[in-house]
Backbone as numpy.savetxt, mean C-alpha at the origin, in Angstrom:
# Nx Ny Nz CAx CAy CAz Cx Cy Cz
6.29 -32.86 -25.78 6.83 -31.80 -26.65 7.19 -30.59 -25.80
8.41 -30.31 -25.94 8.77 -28.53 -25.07 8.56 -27.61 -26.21
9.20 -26.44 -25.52 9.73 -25.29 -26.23 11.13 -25.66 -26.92
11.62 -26.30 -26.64 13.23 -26.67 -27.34 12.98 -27.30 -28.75
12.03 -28.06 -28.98 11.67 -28.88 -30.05 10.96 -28.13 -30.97
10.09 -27.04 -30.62 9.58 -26.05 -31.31 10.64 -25.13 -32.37
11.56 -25.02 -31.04 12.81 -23.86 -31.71 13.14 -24.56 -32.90
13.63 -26.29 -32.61 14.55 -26.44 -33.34 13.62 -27.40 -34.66
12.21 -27.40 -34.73 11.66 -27.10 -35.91 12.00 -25.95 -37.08
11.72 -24.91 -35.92 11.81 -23.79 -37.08 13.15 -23.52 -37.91
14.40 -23.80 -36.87 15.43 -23.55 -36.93 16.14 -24.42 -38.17
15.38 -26.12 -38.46 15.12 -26.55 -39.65 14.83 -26.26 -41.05
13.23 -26.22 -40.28 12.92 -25.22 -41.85 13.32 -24.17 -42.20
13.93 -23.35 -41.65 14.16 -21.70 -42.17 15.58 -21.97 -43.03
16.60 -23.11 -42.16 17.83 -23.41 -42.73 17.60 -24.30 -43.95
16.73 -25.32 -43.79 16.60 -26.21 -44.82 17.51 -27.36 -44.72
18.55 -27.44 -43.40 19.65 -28.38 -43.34 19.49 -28.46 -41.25
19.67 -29.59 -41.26 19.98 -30.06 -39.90 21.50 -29.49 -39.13
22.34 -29.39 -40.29 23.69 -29.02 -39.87 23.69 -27.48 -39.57
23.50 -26.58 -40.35 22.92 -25.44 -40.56 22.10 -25.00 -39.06
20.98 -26.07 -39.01 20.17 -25.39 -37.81 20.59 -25.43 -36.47
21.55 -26.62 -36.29 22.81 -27.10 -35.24 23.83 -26.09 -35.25
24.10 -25.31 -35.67 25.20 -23.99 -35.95 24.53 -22.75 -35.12
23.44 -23.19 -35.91 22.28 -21.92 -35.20 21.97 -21.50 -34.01
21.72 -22.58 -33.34 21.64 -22.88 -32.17 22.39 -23.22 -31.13
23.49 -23.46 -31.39 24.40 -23.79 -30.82 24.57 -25.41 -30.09
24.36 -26.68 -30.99 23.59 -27.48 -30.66 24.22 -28.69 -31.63
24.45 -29.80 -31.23 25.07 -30.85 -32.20 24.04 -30.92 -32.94
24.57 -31.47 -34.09 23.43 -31.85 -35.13 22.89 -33.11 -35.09
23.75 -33.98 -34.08 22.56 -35.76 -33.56 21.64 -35.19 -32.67
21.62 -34.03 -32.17 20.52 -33.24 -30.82 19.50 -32.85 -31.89
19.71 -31.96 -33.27 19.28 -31.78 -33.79 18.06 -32.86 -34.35
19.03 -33.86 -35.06 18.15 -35.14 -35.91 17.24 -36.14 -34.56
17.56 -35.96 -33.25 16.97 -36.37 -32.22 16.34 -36.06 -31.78
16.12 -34.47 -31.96 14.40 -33.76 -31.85 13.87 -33.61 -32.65
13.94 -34.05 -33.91 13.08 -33.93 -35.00 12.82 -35.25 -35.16
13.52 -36.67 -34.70 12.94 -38.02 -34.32 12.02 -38.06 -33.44
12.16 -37.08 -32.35 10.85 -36.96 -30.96 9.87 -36.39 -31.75
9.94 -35.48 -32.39 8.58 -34.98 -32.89 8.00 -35.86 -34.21
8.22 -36.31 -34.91 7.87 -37.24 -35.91 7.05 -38.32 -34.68
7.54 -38.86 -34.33 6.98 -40.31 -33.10 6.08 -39.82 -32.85
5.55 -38.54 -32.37 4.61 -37.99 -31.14 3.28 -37.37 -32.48
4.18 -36.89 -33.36 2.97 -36.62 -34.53 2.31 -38.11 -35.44
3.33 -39.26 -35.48 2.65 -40.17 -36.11 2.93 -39.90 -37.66
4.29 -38.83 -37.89 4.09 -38.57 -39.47 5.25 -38.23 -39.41
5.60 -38.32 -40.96 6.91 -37.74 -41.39 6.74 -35.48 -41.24
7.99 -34.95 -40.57 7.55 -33.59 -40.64 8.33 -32.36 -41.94
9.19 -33.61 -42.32 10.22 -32.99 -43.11 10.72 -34.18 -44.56
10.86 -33.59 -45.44 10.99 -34.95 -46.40 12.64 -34.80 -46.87
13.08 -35.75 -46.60 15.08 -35.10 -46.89 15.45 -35.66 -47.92
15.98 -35.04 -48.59 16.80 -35.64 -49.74 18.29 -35.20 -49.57
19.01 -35.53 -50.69 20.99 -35.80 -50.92 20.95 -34.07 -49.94
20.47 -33.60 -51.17 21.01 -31.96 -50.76 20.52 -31.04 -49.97
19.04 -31.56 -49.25 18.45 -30.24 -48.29 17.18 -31.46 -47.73
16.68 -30.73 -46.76 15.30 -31.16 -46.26 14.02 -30.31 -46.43
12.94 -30.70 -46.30 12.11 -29.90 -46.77 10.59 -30.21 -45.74
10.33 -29.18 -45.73 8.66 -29.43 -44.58 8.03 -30.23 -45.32
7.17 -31.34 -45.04 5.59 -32.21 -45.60 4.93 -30.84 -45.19
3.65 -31.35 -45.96 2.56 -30.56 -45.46 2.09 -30.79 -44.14
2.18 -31.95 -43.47 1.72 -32.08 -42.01 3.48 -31.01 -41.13
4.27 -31.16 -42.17 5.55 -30.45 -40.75 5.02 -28.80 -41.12
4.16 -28.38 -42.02 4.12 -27.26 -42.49 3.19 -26.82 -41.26
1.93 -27.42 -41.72 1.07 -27.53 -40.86 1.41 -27.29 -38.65
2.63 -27.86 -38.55 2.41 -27.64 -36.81 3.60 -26.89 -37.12
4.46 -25.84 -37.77 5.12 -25.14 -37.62 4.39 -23.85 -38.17
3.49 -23.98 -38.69 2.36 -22.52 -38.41 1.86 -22.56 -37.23
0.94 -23.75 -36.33 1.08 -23.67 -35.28 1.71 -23.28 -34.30
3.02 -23.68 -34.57 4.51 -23.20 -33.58 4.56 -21.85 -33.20
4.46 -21.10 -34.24 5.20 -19.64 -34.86 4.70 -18.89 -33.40
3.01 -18.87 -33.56 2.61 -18.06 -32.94 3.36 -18.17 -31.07
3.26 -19.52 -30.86 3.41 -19.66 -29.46 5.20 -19.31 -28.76
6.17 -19.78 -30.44 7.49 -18.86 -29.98 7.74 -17.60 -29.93
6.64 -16.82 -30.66 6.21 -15.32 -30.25 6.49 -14.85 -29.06
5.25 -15.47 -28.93 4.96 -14.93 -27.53 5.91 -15.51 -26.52
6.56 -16.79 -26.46 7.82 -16.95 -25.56 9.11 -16.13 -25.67
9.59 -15.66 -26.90 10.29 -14.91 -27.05 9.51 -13.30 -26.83
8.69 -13.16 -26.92 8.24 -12.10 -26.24 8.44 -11.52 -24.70
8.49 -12.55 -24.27 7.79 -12.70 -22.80 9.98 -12.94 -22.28
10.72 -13.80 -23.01 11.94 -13.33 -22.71 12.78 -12.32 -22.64
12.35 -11.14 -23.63 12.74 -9.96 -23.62 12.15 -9.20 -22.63
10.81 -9.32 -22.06 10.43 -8.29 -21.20 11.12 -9.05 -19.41
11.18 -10.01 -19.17 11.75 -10.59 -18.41 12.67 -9.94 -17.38
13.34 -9.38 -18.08 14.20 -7.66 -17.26 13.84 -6.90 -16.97
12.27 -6.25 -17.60 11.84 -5.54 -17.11 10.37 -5.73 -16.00
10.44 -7.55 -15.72 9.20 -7.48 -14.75 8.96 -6.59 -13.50
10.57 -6.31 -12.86 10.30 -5.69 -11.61 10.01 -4.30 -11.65
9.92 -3.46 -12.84 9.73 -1.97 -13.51 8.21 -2.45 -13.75
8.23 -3.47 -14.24 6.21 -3.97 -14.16 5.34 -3.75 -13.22
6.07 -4.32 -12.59 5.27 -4.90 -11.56 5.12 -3.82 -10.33
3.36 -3.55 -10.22 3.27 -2.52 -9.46 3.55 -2.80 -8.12
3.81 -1.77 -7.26 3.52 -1.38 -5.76 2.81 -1.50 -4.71
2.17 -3.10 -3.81 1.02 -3.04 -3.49 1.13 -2.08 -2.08
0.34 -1.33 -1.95 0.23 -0.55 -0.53 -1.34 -0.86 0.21
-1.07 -0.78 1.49 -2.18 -0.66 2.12 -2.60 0.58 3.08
-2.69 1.17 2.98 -2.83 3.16 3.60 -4.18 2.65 4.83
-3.29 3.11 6.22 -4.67 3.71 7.10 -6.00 5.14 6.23
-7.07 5.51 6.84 -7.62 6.27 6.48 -7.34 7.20 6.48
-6.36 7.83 7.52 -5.70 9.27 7.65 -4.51 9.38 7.02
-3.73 8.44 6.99 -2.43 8.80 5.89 -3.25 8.71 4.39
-3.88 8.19 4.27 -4.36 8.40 2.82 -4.96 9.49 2.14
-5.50 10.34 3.55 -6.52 11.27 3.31 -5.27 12.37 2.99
-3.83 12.47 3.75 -3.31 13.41 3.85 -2.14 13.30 3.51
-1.27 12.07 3.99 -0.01 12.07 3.28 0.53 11.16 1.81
-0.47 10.13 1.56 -0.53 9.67 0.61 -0.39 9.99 -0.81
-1.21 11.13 -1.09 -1.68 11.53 -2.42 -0.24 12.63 -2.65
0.30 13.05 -1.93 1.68 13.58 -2.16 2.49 13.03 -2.63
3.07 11.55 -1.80 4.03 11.09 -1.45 4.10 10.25 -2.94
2.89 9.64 -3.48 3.27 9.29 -4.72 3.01 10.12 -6.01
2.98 11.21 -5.86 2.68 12.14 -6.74 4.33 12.65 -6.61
4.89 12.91 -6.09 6.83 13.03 -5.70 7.43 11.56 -6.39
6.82 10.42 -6.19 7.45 9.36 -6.76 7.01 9.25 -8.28
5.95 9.80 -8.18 5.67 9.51 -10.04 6.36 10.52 -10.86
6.54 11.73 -10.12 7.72 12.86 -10.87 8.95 12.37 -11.11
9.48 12.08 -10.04 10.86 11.68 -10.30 11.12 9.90 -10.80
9.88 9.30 -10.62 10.51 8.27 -11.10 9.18 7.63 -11.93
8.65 8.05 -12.79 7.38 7.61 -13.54 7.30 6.67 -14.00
7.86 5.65 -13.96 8.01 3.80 -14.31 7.38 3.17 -13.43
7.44 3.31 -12.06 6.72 2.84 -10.68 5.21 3.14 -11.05
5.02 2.17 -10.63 3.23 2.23 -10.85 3.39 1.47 -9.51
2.13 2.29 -9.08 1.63 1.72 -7.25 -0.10 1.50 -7.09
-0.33 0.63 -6.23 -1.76 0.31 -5.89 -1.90 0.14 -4.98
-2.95 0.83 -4.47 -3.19 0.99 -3.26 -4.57 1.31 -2.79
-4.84 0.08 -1.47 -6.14 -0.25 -0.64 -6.22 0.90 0.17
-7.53 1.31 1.04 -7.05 2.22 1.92 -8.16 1.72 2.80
-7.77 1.19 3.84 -8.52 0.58 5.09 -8.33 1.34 6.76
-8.72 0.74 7.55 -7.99 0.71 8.75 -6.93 0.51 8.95
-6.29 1.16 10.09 -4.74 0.99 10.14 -4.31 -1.04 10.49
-5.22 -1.57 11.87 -5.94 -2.68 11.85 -5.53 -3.76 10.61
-6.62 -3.59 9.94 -7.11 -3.97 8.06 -5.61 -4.30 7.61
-5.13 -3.12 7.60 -3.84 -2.94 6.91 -2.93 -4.12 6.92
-2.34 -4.12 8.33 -1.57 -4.83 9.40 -1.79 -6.63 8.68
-3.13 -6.43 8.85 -3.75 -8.15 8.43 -3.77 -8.24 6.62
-3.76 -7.09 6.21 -3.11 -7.44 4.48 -2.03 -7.66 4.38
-0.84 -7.05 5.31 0.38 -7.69 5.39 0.83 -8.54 5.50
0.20 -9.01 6.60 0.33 -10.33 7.08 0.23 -11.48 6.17
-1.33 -11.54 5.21 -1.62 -12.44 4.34 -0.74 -12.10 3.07
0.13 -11.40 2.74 1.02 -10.99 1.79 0.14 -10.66 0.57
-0.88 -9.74 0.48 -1.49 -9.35 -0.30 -1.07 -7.86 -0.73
0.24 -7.36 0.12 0.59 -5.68 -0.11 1.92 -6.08 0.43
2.67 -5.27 0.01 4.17 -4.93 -0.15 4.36 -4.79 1.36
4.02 -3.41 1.63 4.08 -2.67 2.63 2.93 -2.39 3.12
2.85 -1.64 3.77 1.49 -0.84 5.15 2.20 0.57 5.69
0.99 1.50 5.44 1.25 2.68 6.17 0.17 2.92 7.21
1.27 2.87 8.21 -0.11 3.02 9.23 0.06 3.69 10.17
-0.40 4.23 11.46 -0.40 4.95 12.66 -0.25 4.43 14.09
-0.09 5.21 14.81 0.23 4.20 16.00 1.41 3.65 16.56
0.87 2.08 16.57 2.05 1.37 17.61 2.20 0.63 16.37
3.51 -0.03 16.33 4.14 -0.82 15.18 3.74 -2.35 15.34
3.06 -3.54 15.06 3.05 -4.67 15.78 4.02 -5.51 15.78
4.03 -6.43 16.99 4.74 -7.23 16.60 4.96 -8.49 15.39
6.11 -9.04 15.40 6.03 -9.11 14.28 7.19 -9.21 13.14
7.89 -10.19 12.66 8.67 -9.76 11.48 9.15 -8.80 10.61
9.06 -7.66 11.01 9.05 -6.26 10.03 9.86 -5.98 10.17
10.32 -4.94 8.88 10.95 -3.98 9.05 10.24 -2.64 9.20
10.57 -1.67 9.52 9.50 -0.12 9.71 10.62 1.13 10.01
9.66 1.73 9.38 10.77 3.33 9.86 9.56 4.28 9.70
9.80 5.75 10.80 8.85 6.37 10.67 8.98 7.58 9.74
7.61 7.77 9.13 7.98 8.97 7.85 6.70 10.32 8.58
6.32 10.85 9.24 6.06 12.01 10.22 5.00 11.24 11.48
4.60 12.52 11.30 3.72 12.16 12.94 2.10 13.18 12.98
1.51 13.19 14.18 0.47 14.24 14.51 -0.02 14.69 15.54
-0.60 15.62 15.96 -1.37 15.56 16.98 -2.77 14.98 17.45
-2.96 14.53 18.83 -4.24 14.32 18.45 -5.05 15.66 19.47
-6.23 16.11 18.85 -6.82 16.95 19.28 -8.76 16.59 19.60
-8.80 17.04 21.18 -9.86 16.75 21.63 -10.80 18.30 21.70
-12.01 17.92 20.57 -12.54 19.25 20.24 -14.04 19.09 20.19
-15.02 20.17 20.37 -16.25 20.60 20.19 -16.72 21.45 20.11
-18.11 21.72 19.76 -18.59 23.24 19.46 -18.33 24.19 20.58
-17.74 25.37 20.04 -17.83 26.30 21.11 -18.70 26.53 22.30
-20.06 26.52 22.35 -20.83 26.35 23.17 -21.20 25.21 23.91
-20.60 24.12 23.85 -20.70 22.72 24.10 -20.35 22.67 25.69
-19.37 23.27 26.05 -18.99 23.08 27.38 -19.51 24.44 28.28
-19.81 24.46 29.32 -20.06 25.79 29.95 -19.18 25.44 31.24
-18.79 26.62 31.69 -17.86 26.80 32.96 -18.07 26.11 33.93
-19.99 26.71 34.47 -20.85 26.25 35.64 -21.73 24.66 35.21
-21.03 23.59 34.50 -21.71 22.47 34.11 -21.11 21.72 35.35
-19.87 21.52 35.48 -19.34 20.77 36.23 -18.22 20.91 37.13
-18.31 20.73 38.40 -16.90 21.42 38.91 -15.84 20.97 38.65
-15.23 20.14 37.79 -14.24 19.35 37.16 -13.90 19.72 36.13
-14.72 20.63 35.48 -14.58 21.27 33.98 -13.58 22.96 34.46
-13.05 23.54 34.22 -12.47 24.72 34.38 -11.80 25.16 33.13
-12.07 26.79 32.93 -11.41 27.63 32.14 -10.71 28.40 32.47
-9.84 28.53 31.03 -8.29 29.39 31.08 -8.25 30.25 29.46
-8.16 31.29 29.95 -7.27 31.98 28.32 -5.71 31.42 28.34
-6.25 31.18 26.85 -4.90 30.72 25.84 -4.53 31.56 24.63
-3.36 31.74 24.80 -2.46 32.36 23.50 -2.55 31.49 22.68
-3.35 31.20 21.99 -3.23 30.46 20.44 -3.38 31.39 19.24
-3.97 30.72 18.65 -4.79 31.65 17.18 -5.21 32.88 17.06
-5.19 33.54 16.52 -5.70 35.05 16.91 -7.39 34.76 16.57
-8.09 35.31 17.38 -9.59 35.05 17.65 -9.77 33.61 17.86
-9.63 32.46 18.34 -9.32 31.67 18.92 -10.45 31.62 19.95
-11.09 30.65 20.29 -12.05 31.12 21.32 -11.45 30.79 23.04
-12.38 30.79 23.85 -11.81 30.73 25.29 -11.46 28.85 25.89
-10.72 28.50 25.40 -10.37 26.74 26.00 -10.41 26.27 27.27
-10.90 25.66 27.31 -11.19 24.34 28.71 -10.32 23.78 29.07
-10.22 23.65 29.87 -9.60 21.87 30.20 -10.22 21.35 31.17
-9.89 19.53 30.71 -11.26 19.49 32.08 -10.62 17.54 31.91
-10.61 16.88 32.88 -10.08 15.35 33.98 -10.67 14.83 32.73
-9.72 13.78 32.69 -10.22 12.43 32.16 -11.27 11.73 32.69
-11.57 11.84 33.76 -12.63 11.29 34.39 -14.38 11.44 33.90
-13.47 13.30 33.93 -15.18 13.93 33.57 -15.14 13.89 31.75
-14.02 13.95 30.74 -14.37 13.85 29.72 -14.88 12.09 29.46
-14.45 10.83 30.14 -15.62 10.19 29.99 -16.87 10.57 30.30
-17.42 11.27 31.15 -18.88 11.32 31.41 -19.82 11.99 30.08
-18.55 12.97 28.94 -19.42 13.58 27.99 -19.96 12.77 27.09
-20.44 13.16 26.53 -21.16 12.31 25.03 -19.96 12.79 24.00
-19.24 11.25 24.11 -18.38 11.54 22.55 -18.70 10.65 21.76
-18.42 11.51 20.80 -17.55 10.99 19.23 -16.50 10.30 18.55
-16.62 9.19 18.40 -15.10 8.69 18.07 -14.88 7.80 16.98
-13.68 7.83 16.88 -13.61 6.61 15.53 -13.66 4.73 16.20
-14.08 4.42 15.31 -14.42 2.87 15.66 -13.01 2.09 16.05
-13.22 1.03 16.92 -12.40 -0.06 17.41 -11.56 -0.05 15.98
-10.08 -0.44 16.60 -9.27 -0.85 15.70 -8.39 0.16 15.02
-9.29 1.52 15.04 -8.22 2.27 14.38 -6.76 3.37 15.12
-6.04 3.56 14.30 -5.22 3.72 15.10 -5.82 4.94 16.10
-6.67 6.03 15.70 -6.79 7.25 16.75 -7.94 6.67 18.11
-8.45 5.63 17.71 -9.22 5.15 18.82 -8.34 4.68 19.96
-7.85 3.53 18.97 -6.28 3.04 20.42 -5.93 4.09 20.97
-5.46 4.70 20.61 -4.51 6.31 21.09 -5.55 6.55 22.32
-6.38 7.08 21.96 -7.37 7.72 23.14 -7.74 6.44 24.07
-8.06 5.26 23.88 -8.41 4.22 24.67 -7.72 3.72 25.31
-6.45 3.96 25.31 -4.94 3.26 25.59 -4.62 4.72 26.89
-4.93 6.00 26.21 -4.94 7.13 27.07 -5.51 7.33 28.65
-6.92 6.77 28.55 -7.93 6.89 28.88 -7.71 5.42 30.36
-6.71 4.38 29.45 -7.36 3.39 30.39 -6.12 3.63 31.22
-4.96 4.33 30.91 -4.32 4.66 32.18 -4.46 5.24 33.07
-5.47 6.48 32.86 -6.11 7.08 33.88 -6.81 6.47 35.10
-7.44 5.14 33.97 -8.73 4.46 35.23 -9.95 5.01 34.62
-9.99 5.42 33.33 -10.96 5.70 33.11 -11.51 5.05 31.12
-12.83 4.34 31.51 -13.53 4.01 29.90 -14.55 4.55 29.62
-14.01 4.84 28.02 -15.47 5.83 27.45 -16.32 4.94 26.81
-17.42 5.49 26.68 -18.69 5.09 26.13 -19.12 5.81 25.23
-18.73 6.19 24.16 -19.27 7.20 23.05 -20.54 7.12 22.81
-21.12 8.18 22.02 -22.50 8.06 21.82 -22.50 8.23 20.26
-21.20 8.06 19.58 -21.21 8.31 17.99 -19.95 7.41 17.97
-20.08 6.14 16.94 -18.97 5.50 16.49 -18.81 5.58 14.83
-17.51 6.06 14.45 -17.81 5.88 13.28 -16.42 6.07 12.39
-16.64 5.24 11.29 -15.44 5.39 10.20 -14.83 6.05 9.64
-15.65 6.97 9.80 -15.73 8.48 8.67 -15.37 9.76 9.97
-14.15 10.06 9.80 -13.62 11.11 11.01 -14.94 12.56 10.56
-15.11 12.89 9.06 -15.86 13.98 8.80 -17.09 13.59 9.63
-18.02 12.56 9.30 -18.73 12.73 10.23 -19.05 13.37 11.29
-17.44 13.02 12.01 -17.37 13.30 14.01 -17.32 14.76 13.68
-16.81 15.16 13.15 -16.57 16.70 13.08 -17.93 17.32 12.57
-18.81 17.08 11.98 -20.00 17.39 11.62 -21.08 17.36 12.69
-20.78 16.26 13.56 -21.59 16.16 14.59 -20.83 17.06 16.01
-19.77 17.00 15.50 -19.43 18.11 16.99 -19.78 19.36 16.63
-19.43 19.90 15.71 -19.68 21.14 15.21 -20.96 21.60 15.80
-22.22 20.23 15.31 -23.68 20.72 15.66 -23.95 20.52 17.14
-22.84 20.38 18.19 -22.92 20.48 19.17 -23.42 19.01 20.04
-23.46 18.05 19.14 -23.54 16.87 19.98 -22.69 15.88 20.91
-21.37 16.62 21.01 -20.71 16.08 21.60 -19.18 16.55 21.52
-18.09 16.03 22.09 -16.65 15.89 21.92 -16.34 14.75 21.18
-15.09 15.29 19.92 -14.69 14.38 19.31 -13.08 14.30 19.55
-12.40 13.24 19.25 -10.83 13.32 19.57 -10.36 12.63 17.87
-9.78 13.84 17.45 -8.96 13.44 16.37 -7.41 14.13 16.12
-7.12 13.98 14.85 -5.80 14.60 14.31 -6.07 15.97 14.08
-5.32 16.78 14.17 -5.14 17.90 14.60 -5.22 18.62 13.20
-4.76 17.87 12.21 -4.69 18.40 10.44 -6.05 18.28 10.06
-6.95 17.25 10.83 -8.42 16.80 10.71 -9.80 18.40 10.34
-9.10 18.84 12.04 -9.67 19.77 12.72 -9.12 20.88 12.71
-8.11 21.43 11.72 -7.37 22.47 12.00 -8.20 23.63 11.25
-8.95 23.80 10.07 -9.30 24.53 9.52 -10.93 25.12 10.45
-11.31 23.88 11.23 -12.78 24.72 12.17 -12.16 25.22 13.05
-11.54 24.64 13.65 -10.64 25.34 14.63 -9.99 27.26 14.86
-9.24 27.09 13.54 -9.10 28.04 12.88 -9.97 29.52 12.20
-11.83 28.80 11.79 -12.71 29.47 11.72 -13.35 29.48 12.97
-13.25 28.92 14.00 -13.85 29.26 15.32 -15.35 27.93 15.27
-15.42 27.30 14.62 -16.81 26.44 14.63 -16.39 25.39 15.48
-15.25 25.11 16.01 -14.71 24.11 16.79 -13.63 24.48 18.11
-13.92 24.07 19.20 -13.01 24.66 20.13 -12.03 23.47 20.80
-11.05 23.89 20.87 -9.93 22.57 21.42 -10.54 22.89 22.77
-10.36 20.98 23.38 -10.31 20.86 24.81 -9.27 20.63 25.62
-8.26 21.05 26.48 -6.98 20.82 27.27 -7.87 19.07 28.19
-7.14 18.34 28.04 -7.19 16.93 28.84 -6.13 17.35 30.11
-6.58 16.76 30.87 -5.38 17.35 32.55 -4.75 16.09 32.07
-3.35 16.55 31.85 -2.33 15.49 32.02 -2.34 14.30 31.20
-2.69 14.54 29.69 -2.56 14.11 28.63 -2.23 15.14 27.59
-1.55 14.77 26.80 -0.96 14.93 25.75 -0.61 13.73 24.29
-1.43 13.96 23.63 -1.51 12.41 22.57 -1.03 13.26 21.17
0.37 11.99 20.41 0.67 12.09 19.33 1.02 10.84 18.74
0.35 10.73 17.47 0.71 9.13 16.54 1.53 9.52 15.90
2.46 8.60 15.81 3.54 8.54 14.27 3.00 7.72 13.12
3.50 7.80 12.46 2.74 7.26 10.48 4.48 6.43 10.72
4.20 5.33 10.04 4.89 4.65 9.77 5.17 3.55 8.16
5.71 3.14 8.19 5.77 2.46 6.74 6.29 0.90 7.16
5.69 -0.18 7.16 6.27 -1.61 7.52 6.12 -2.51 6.29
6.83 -3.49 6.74 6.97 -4.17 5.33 8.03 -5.44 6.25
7.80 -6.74 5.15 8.43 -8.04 5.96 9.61 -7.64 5.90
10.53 -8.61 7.24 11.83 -8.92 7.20 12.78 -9.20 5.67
11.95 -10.76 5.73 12.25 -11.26 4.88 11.63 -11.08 3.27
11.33 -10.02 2.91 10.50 -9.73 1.41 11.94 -9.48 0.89
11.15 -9.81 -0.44 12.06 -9.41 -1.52 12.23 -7.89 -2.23
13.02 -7.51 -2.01 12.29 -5.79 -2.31 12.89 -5.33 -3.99
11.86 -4.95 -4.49 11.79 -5.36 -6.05 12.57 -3.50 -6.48
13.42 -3.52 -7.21 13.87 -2.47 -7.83 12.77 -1.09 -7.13
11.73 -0.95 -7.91 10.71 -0.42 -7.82 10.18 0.10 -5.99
10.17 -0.78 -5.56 9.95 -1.05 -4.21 11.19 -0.25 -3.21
12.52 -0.80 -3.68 13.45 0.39 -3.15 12.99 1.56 -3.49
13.04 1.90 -4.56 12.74 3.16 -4.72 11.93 4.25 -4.25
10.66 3.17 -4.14 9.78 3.96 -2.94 9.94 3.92 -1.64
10.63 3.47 -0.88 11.28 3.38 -0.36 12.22 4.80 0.41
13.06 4.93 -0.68 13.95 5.76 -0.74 13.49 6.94 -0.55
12.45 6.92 -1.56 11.27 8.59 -1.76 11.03 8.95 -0.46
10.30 7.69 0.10 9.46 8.57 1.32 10.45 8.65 2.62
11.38 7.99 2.68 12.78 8.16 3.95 13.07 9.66 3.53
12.92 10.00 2.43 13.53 11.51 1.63 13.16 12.47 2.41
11.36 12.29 2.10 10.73 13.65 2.50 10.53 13.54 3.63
11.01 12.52 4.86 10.19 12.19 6.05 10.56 13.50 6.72
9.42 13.58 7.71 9.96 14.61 8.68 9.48 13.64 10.34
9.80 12.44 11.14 9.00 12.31 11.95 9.11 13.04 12.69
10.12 13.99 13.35 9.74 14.56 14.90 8.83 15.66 14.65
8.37 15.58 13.20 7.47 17.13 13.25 6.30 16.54 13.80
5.02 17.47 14.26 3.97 17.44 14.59 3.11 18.46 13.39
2.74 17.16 12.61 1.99 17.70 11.58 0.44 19.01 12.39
């Protein structure tokens, strides 16, 4: 039994004539009397009783065309919305921890203004994490930091950051190490007095850092190993607030985004460190397959965030 045989039940009884329901449908009327022969066989019963001038339901054809009703409902239901699955159907995203913390909650708050039909969902992992939800096609896209992988994608970048190597003001002293040296800097107004000091010797400090895998770890580890030099942190962790909580209390140097650390910085509870001959900035990016299908919806977001991008800025 299909859906075709259902229709052309009803399309029976409502007409009361085979010819009639063949008009209806657009459908010979031997197609007609030939699905109402398939369904009689398969029920074991007469479904309709015909006489000279009309046909008429039995109580058993009455019987599975109340049955029917409900289930062409809902197929004809489900045909009308049919146009609108890709307006349905949400947005899967997968957000590193730092675009989520900072550029995220904007970027679809701009898409839900101007285009409030898009509905989006979104994981927020490692940049890492991310990469490998893509992969298994469990998210549309990925916003992530860093280096782009290889890989089938498409990608474009929507801004960027700094990364900034910082600790408590009192953390470093002049006379600790002869590798360490200070300089006044024109920065901030009250701003405290900045360091700079070898890659060599900032491995020897006790840092702070974010765990394997994410994009600001690569950055610094990727930094670090061109020098000739690997760190050994004495704080690993997921949670960037953390690192900043623990530098603050003076346990160490932490290396993050610069939007991270800009407000201690700014109150003086945190002091930037100059690296000799480094300079580190990630771009945020947006990837997504070659070959995907990109759903109405999906352009659109799309479109949004190419809008507002700014990459050459340094957030």
């Amino acid at each position: 039994m299909t859906l075709r045989h259902l229709q052309i039940l009803r399309a029976v009884a409502d007409n009361r004539s085979f010819t009639k329901a063949a008009a209806q449908l657009y459908i010979t009327q031997s197609a007609v009397s030939h699905a109402i022969k398939e369904l009689e066989e398969m029920a074991g019963t007469a479904l309709f009783d015909r006489t000279s001038k009309k046909v008429c339901l039995t109580a058993c054809g009455r019987l599975l065309l109340q049955e029917s009703l409900p289930v062409l409902s809902s197929c004809e239901s489900l045909e009308k919305r049919m146009k609108e699955l890709e307006k349905d159907t949400p947005v899967r995203l997968a957000s590193s921890i730092t675009i989520a913390g900072f550029w995220l909650p904007g970027i679809i708050r701009k898409i839900q203004e101007k285009h409030p039909g898009i509905r989006t969902e979104v994981e927020v992992v490692s940049a890492s994490n991310a990469v490998k939800l893509l992969e298994k096609g469990e998210v549309d896209a990925a916003l992530i930091e860093g280096v782009i992988p290889e890989g089938p994608y498409e990608s474009f970048t929507f801004d960027s950051y700094s990364l900034r190597a910082v600790c408590a003001p009192g953390y470093l002293h002049e006379d600790c190490d002869e590798s360490r040296k200070s300089r006044d800097t024109a920065g901030v107004e009250g701003s405290p007095r900045q360091k700079t000091i070898s890659p060599s010797a900032l491995c020897r400090e006790k840092l702070l850092l974010r765990e394997r895998g994410s994009a600001i770890r690569d950055a610094f580890d990727s930094a670090m190993l061109l020098k000739g030099c690997t760190a050994h942190p004495v704080w690993v962790s997921v949670n960037s607030q953390a690192l900043i909580e623990a530098a603050r209390a003076g346990l160490g140097i932490t290396f993050l985004p610069d939007i991270l650390v800009e407000k201690e910085m700014r109150e003086g509870s945190l002091a930037e460190i100059q690296i000799e001959g480094i300079s580190l900035k990630n771009e945020l990016h947006v990837i997504y397959h070659k070959d995907k299908y990109l759903t109405v919806s999906f352009q659109e977001l799309l479109l949004m965030i190419k809008s507002i991008s700014h990459p050459a800025a340094t957030v």
